[in-house]
Coordinates of C-alpha atoms in Angstrom, one line a residue:
M295 CA 8.9 23.1 14.2
T296 CA 11.2 24.3 16.9
D297 CA 11.8 26.9 19.6
S298 CA 15.4 27.7 18.7
A299 CA 18.0 27.0 16.1
P300 CA 20.0 23.8 16.9
P301 CA 23.7 23.8 17.6
Q302 CA 25.9 22.3 14.9
A303 CA 26.2 18.6 15.5
P304 CA 28.6 16.4 13.5
I305 CA 26.8 14.5 10.7
P306 CA 27.8 10.8 10.6
P307 CA 29.9 10.3 7.4
F308 CA 28.6 6.8 6.8
L309 CA 25.1 8.1 6.0
S310 CA 24.0 8.5 2.3
E311 CA 24.5 11.9 0.7
Q312 CA 20.7 12.4 0.7
A313 CA 20.4 11.7 4.5
R314 CA 23.4 14.0 5.2
A315 CA 21.7 16.7 3.3
V316 CA 18.5 16.4 5.3
L317 CA 20.5 16.6 8.6
A318 CA 22.3 19.7 7.3
E319 CA 19.1 21.6 6.7
P320 CA 18.5 24.5 9.2
R321 CA 15.5 24.0 11.4
V322 CA 12.6 26.3 10.7
E323 CA 11.4 28.5 13.6
E324 CA 7.7 27.9 14.6
T325 CA 5.5 30.4 16.2
F326 CA 1.9 29.3 17.0
P327 CA -1.1 31.6 17.4
A328 CA -2.7 32.3 20.7
L329 CA -5.1 29.5 21.8
E330 CA -8.1 31.8 21.2
D331 CA -7.0 32.9 17.8
T332 CA -9.2 30.6 15.7
D333 CA -8.5 32.3 12.4
G334 CA -4.8 32.3 13.1
W335 CA -4.8 28.5 13.6
L336 CA -6.8 27.9 10.5
R337 CA -4.3 29.9 8.5
R338 CA -1.4 28.0 10.0
I339 CA -3.0 24.7 9.3
E340 CA -3.7 25.6 5.6
E341 CA -0.1 26.8 5.2
A342 CA 1.3 23.6 6.6
N343 CA -1.0 21.4 4.5
E344 CA -0.1 23.4 1.4
Q345 CA 3.6 22.8 2.1
S346 CA 2.8 19.1 2.4
R347 CA 0.9 19.0 -0.9
A348 CA 3.8 20.8 -2.6
Q349 CA 6.1 17.9 -1.6
Y350 CA 4.0 15.5 -3.6
A351 CA 3.7 17.8 -6.6
G352 CA 4.5 15.8 -9.8
V353 CA 4.8 12.5 -7.9
E354 CA 2.7 9.7 -9.3
I355 CA 1.8 7.1 -6.8
P356 CA 0.3 4.0 -8.5
V357 CA -2.5 3.2 -6.2
H358 CA -6.3 3.2 -6.5
A359 CA -7.9 5.8 -4.2
E360 CA -11.6 6.3 -3.4
K361 CA -13.1 8.7 -0.9
R362 CA -16.0 7.3 1.0
Q363 CA -18.2 8.3 4.0
I364 CA -17.7 5.5 6.5
A365 CA -19.8 5.8 9.7
G366 CA -20.3 9.4 8.6
V367 CA -16.5 10.1 8.5
P368 CA -14.6 11.0 5.3
T369 CA -12.2 8.1 4.7
Y370 CA -9.9 7.3 1.8
V371 CA -9.8 3.7 0.8
L372 CA -6.6 2.9 -1.1
H373 CA -4.7 -0.1 -2.5
V374 CA -2.2 -0.9 -5.2
D375 CA -3.7 -1.2 -8.6
D376 CA -2.9 -4.9 -9.0
L377 CA -4.1 -6.1 -5.6
R378 CA -6.2 -9.2 -5.8
D379 CA -9.5 -9.2 -4.0
P380 CA -9.2 -5.8 -2.3
D381 CA -12.7 -6.2 -0.8
Q382 CA -11.5 -9.3 1.0
S383 CA -7.9 -8.4 1.8
P384 CA -6.6 -7.3 5.2
V385 CA -6.9 -3.6 6.0
F386 CA -4.5 -1.2 7.6
L387 CA -6.5 1.5 9.4
D388 CA -4.2 4.4 8.7
I389 CA -4.2 7.4 11.1
H390 CA -2.3 10.3 9.7
G391 CA 0.2 12.4 11.6
G392 CA 0.5 16.2 11.8
A393 CA 0.7 17.3 15.4
L394 CA -3.0 16.5 15.8
I395 CA -4.0 19.5 13.6
F396 CA -2.2 19.1 10.3
G397 CA -2.3 16.5 7.5
G398 CA -6.0 16.3 6.8
G399 CA -7.9 16.4 3.5
D400 CA -5.9 15.6 0.4
V401 CA -2.7 15.4 2.4
A402 CA -4.2 12.4 4.2
R403 CA -4.8 10.7 0.9
L404 CA -1.3 11.4 -0.4
S405 CA 0.4 10.1 2.7
A406 CA -1.8 7.0 2.8
S407 CA -1.2 6.4 -0.9
R408 CA 2.5 6.2 -0.1
N409 CA 1.9 3.8 2.8
A410 CA -0.4 1.6 0.7
L411 CA 2.3 1.3 -1.9
A412 CA 4.9 0.4 0.7
T413 CA 2.9 -2.2 2.5
G414 CA 0.8 -3.7 -0.2
L415 CA -2.2 -3.6 2.0
V416 CA -5.6 -2.0 1.6
H417 CA -5.5 1.2 3.6
W418 CA -8.4 3.0 5.2
A419 CA -7.1 6.6 5.9
V420 CA -9.4 8.5 8.2
D421 CA -9.8 12.2 7.5
Y422 CA -10.6 12.9 11.2
R423 CA -11.7 16.3 12.5
V424 CA -9.1 18.6 14.0
P425 CA -8.9 21.8 16.1
P426 CA -9.5 24.6 16.4
R427 CA -13.1 23.9 15.4
D428 CA -13.2 20.3 16.5
P429 CA -10.9 19.7 19.5
F430 CA -10.7 16.5 21.6
P431 CA -12.5 14.1 21.5
A432 CA -13.6 14.7 17.9
A433 CA -10.7 13.0 16.3
L434 CA -10.9 10.0 18.6
D435 CA -14.6 9.7 18.1
D436 CA -14.2 9.7 14.3
I437 CA -11.5 7.0 14.4
T438 CA -13.4 4.9 16.8
A439 CA -16.5 5.1 14.5
V440 CA -14.5 4.0 11.5
Y441 CA -12.9 1.2 13.4
R442 CA -16.3 -0.1 14.4
A443 CA -17.4 0.0 10.8
L444 CA -14.2 -1.9 9.8
L445 CA -14.9 -4.6 12.3
D446 CA -18.2 -5.1 10.5
Q447 CA -16.3 -5.9 7.3
R448 CA -13.2 -7.7 8.5
A449 CA -12.3 -10.1 11.2
P450 CA -9.9 -8.6 13.8
S451 CA -7.2 -10.9 12.6
D452 CA -7.3 -9.1 9.2
I453 CA -7.0 -5.6 10.7
V454 CA -3.9 -3.6 11.5
V455 CA -4.1 -0.2 13.2
G456 CA -1.2 2.3 12.9
G457 CA 0.0 5.8 12.5
G458 CA 3.1 8.0 12.8
S459 CA 3.7 10.8 15.3
A460 CA 0.2 12.2 16.1
G461 CA -1.2 9.3 14.3
G462 CA 0.6 7.0 16.7
N463 CA -1.0 8.9 19.6
L464 CA -4.5 8.4 18.1
A465 CA -3.8 4.7 17.2
A466 CA -2.8 3.9 20.8
A467 CA -5.7 6.0 22.1
L468 CA -8.0 4.0 19.9
M469 CA -6.8 0.8 21.5
L470 CA -7.6 2.2 25.0
R471 CA -11.0 3.3 23.8
A472 CA -11.7 -0.1 22.1
K473 CA -10.8 -1.9 25.4
D474 CA -13.2 0.4 27.4
E475 CA -16.0 -0.2 24.9
G476 CA -15.5 -4.0 24.7
L477 CA -14.3 -4.0 21.1
P478 CA -11.9 -6.6 19.9
M479 CA -8.2 -5.7 19.3
P480 CA -6.8 -5.8 15.8
S481 CA -4.1 -8.3 14.8
A482 CA -1.3 -5.7 15.2
L483 CA -0.5 -2.1 16.1
V484 CA 2.1 0.1 14.4
L485 CA 3.4 3.1 16.2
L486 CA 6.0 5.1 14.1
T487 CA 7.6 7.6 16.5
P488 CA 4.3 8.1 18.4
E489 CA 3.4 11.3 20.2
S490 CA 2.4 9.2 23.2
D491 CA 2.9 11.8 25.9
L492 CA 1.4 15.3 25.3
T493 CA 3.0 16.5 28.5
E494 CA 6.4 16.2 26.8
S495 CA 8.0 14.9 30.0
G496 CA 10.5 12.5 28.5
D497 CA 14.3 12.9 28.6
S498 CA 14.7 13.4 24.8
F499 CA 12.6 16.6 25.0
S500 CA 15.8 18.0 26.6
T501 CA 18.6 15.9 25.4
V502 CA 17.6 15.4 21.7
A503 CA 15.6 18.7 21.2
A504 CA 18.7 20.5 20.0
F505 CA 19.5 17.9 17.3
D506 CA 16.1 17.2 15.7
N507 CA 15.9 19.7 12.9
T508 CA 12.4 18.8 11.9
L509 CA 10.4 19.1 15.1
G510 CA 10.2 21.2 18.2
R511 CA 8.0 21.2 21.3
L512 CA 4.3 21.3 20.6
R513 CA 2.8 22.4 23.9
P514 CA 0.5 25.1 22.4
V515 CA -0.9 22.6 19.9
N516 CA -1.4 20.0 22.6
L517 CA -3.3 22.5 24.7
L518 CA -5.4 23.5 21.7
Y519 CA -6.2 19.8 21.0
A520 CA -6.9 19.0 24.7
N521 CA -9.5 21.8 25.0
G522 CA -9.0 22.2 28.8
R523 CA -8.6 18.5 29.6
D524 CA -5.7 17.3 31.6
L525 CA -2.8 16.3 29.3
T526 CA -2.2 13.2 31.4
D527 CA -5.6 11.8 30.5
P528 CA -4.7 8.4 28.8
Y529 CA -7.0 9.2 25.8
L530 CA -4.7 12.3 25.3
S531 CA -1.4 10.7 26.4
P532 CA -1.7 6.9 25.9
L533 CA 1.6 6.4 27.7
F534 CA -0.3 6.9 31.0
G535 CA -3.0 4.4 30.2
D536 CA -3.4 0.7 31.0
L537 CA -1.7 -1.0 28.0
S538 CA -2.5 -4.6 29.0
G539 CA -4.3 -6.5 26.2
F540 CA -2.8 -4.4 23.4
P541 CA -2.0 -6.4 20.2
P542 CA 1.6 -7.1 19.1
T543 CA 3.1 -3.7 18.4
L544 CA 5.9 -2.3 16.3
L545 CA 7.6 0.9 17.4
T546 CA 10.2 2.9 15.5
T547 CA 12.2 6.0 16.2
G548 CA 15.7 7.5 15.7
T549 CA 18.6 8.8 17.7
R550 CA 17.8 12.4 16.7
D551 CA 14.1 12.1 17.0
L552 CA 12.5 14.5 19.5
F553 CA 10.0 11.7 20.2
L554 CA 12.7 9.2 21.1
S555 CA 11.6 9.2 24.7
N556 CA 7.9 8.9 23.7
T557 CA 8.7 5.8 21.8
V558 CA 11.1 4.0 24.1
R559 CA 8.9 4.7 27.2
M560 CA 5.9 3.4 25.3
H561 CA 7.8 0.3 24.4
R562 CA 8.8 -0.3 28.0
K563 CA 5.2 0.3 29.2
L564 CA 3.9 -2.2 26.7
R565 CA 6.5 -4.8 27.7
D566 CA 5.7 -4.2 31.4
A567 CA 2.1 -4.9 30.5
G568 CA 3.0 -8.2 28.9
V569 CA 2.5 -7.1 25.3
E570 CA 4.6 -8.4 22.5
A571 CA 6.4 -5.3 21.4
E572 CA 9.5 -4.7 19.2
L573 CA 11.4 -1.4 19.1
H574 CA 13.7 -0.3 16.3
V575 CA 15.9 2.8 16.9
F576 CA 17.7 4.0 13.7
E577 CA 21.0 5.9 13.7
A578 CA 20.8 9.7 13.3
R579 CA 17.2 9.5 12.1
P580 CA 15.2 12.7 13.0
H581 CA 11.5 12.9 13.4
G582 CA 9.8 12.0 10.1
G583 CA 12.9 10.4 8.7
F584 CA 15.3 11.3 5.9
G585 CA 12.8 12.3 3.1
G586 CA 13.1 9.1 1.1
A587 CA 16.8 8.6 1.5
P588 CA 18.1 4.9 1.3
E589 CA 18.1 4.8 5.1
D590 CA 14.3 5.1 5.1
L591 CA 14.1 1.7 3.4
E592 CA 15.2 0.1 6.7
V593 CA 12.0 1.3 8.3
L594 CA 9.9 0.0 5.5
T595 CA 11.7 -3.4 5.6
E596 CA 11.0 -3.8 9.3
L597 CA 7.4 -2.7 8.8
R598 CA 6.9 -5.3 6.0
R599 CA 8.5 -8.0 8.1
F600 CA 6.3 -7.2 11.0
L601 CA 3.1 -7.1 9.0
D602 CA 3.9 -10.3 7.1
R603 CA 4.4 -12.1 10.4
Q604 CA 1.3 -10.8 12.1
L605 CA -1.0 -11.3 9.1
G606 CA 0.6 -14.6 8.2
R607 CA 1.7 -13.4 4.8
P608 CA 4.3 -15.4 2.9

């Protein structure tokens, strides 16, 4: 998603052939409908979700998946087939990305299946409501309701909350909401290149924008989601909230990630608030990564290390 074609930037020769191929792909122009064009948004959402489903076509992910209604919210419960005692195991509350409008339905199940396989944890993947029919605060309401239900089934020490991109926005917003409502924090928070600032005020929105071939500015989507609310509201842009009391947090990004500033600013804000937070910036990585190239294993390795440490897994 972008506003203009990027200039040709040298591709580091030390990357794998697959990663270099990803960086060589042209960026696709993105034109969003007018804010009032509900049918246009619905068509664009379905097009994007169909493209995502196509990426999983023919891919078998060996996980058990069940769709449930949890606190009235459709939620996929997933785990690897050989997991012992899944009803007692720690749970990763998985909040899907997709610019706050894409990635719902079966796409949420598919992406969470991949995550459950990578982490070895039970995943609760929330199929939260999205605009244009259900703008803010519908998604945050859904996620908060499922988090409350999860707290009835697991101790906070057995819960991790996380998401990538827009999912990172909602994961951080959930922590702010939980604080405001007196709910306990989970054991850990995972923010994978989070969309923490819907105002898009960070430096990388100028300096890196030309070199991220997977993502462009999302202001029309952000305005659609906010539904007239100020984008600096911390529930919309968690970067501007009080982050004190957040759980230990892992943040990841890349040097070609449009959300580089979102991530590094969030990391500094967490550190300033006294939160244990670790940041990993990966060389040449665009938003969303390298499509399964060997370099993506670095992110999974750091994620597993972080989860093992926070959950006390051997």
